[in-house]
XYZ file of C-alpha atoms in Angstrom:
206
model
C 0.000 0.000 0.000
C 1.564 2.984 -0.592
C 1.404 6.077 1.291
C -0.149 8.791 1.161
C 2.210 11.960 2.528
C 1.413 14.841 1.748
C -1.748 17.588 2.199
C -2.989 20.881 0.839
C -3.812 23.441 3.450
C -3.029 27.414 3.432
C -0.908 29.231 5.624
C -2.324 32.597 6.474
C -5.837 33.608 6.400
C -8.230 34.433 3.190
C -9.205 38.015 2.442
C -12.644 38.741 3.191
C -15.127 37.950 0.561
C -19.271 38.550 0.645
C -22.058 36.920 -0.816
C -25.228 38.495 -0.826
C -28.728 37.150 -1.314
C -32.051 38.363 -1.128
C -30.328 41.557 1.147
C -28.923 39.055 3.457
C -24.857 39.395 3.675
C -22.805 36.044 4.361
C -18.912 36.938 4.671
C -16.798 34.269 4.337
C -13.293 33.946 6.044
C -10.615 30.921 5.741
C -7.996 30.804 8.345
C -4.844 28.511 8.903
C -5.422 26.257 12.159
C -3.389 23.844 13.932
C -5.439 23.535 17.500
C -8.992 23.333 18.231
C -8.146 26.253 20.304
C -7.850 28.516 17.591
C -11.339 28.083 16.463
C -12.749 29.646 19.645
C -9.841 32.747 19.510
C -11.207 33.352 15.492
C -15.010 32.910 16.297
C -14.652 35.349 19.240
C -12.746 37.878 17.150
C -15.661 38.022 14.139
C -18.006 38.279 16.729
C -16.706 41.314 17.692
C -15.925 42.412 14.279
C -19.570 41.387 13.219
C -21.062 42.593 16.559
C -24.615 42.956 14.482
C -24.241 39.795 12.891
C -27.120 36.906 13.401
C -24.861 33.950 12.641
C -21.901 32.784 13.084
C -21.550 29.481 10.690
C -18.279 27.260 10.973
C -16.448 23.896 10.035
C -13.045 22.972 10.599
C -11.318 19.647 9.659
C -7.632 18.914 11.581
C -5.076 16.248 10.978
C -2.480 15.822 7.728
C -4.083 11.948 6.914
C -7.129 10.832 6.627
C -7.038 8.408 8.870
C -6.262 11.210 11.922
C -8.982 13.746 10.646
C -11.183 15.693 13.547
C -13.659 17.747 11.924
C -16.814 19.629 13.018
C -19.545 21.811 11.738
C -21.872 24.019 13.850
C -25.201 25.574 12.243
C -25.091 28.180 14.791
C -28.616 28.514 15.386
C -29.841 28.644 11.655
C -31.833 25.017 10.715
C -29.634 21.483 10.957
C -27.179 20.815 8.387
C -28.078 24.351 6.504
C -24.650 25.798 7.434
C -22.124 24.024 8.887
C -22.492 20.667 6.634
C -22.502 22.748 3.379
C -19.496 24.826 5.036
C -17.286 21.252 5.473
C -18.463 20.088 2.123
C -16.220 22.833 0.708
C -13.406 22.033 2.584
C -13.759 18.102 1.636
C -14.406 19.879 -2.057
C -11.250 21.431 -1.905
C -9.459 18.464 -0.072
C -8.011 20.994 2.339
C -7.114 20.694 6.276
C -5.676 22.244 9.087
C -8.328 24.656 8.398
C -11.369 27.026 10.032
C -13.806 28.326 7.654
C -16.589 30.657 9.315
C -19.204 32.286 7.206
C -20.767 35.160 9.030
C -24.845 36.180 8.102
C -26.771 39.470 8.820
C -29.960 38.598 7.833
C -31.819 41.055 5.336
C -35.494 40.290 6.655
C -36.543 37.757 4.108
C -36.429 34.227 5.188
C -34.455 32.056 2.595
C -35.253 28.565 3.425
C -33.141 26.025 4.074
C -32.217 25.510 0.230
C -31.477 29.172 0.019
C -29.502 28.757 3.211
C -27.327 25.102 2.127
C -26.216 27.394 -1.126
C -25.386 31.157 0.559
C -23.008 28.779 3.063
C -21.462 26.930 0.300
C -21.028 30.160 -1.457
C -19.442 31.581 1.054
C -16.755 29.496 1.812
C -16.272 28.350 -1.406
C -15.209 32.430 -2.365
C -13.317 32.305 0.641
C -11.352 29.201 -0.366
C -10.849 30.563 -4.031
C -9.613 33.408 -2.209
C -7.092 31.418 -0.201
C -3.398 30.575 -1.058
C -3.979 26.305 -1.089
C -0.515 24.871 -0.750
C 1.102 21.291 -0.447
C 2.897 20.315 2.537
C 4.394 16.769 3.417
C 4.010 15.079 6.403
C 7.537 14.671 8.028
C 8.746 12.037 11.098
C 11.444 13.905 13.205
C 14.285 11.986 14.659
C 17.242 12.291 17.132
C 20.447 11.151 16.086
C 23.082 11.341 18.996
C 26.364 9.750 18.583
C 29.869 10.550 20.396
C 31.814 12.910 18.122
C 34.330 10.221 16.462
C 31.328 8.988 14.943
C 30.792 12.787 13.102
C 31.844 11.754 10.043
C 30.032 7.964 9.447
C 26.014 10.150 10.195
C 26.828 13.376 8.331
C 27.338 10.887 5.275
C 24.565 8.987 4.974
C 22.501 13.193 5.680
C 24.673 14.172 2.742
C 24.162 11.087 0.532
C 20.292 10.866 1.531
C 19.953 14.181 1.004
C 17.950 14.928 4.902
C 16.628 18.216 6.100
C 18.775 19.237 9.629
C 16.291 20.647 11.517
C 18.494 21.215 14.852
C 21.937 19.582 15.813
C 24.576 20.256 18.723
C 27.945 18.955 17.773
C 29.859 18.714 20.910
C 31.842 15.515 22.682
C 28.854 14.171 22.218
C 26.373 14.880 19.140
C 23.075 15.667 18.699
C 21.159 15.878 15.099
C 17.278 16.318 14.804
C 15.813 15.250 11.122
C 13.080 15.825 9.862
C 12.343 12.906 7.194
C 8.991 12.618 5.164
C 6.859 10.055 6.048
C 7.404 7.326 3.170
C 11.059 7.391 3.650
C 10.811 7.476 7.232
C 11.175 3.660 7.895
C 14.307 3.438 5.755
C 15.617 5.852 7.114
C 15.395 5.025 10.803
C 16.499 1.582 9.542
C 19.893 2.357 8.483
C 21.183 4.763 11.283
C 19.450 1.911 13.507
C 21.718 -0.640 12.619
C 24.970 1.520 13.021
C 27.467 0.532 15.677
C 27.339 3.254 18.434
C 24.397 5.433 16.794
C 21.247 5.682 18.591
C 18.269 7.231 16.892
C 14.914 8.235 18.269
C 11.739 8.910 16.730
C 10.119 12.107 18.372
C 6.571 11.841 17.114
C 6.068 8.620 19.103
């Protein structure tokens, strides 16, 4: 099976973008996330932005494989699976994560029903994805290399011939190298500076 290593996400927030229809407003905002926590610090700063706003529609999805995703959608008080569902939909659409899309409504006094509400939220966030800089990242497995400083010359070959990204390294009496490898090579990796006399290696995502 091979696998799968990398994901599209986008690393600083969309601009702005608005929707309108039948007078009511829907802005739509994307925003890099890594925490859950950030949702709440995002939705509390459009609520004061949008302090006249009625809703305050959001879905986030979190994790770089599939197999880790968290996601979650919230209607925010407008009918079930009008908002948030059609919000995440776009985010699937796009086959982005690590991501917080919140479409804020004012409502313009005409009632849209629940059709007119599933497309104004999809709307929304799919301008606000368009908007966005999408870009692909890979998912990386950092290790610790530490070896006694006779042994410099044996790991900084196999880096140089395998061509791996030094993320941090002490080189004292005794050495220290953090790498940062990406996922499908990780095993191969780990396997050769495992089997080294007097080289320990340590996998810090464990």
């Amino acid at each position: 099976m091979e696998i799968t290593d990398i994901y599209k996400t986008i690393t600083k927030p969309s601009p702005e973008v608005l929707f309108k229809d039948r007078n009511s407003k829907f802005y739509g905002y994307a925003f890099p996330i890594s925490s859950e926590d950030e949702v709440k610090q995002h939705i509390e700063d459009l609520k004061k932005q949008h302090h006249q706003a009625r809703h305050w529609c959001y879905a986030y999805q979190l994790g770089k494989q599939e197999q880790d995703y968290v996601f979650r959608a919230n209607d925010d008080g407008e009918p079930n699976n009008s908002a948030g569902m059609p919000i995440y939909g776009q985010i699937q659409s796009f086959e982005v994560t690590n991501i917080l899309i919140v479409v804020v409504r004012y409502f313009g006094g005409t009632k849209l029903g629940v059709g007119g509400l599933i497309n104004a939220y999809r709307t929304g966030a799919q301008l606000a994805l368009e908007a966005s800089k999408i870009v692909t990242k890979t998912v990386n497995v950092d290790y610790a290399i530490s070896f006694d400083y006779k042994n410099m010359n044996k790991v900084m070959r196999i880096v140089k011939e395998k061509n791996l990204n030094i993320i941090n390294q002490t080189l004292e009496l005794s050495c220290e190298i953090i790498i940062s490898v990406r996922l499908k090579d990780a095993n191969a990796i780990f396997e050769i500076f495992d089997t080294l006399y007097e080289i320990n290696i340590k996998n810090l995502n464990d």
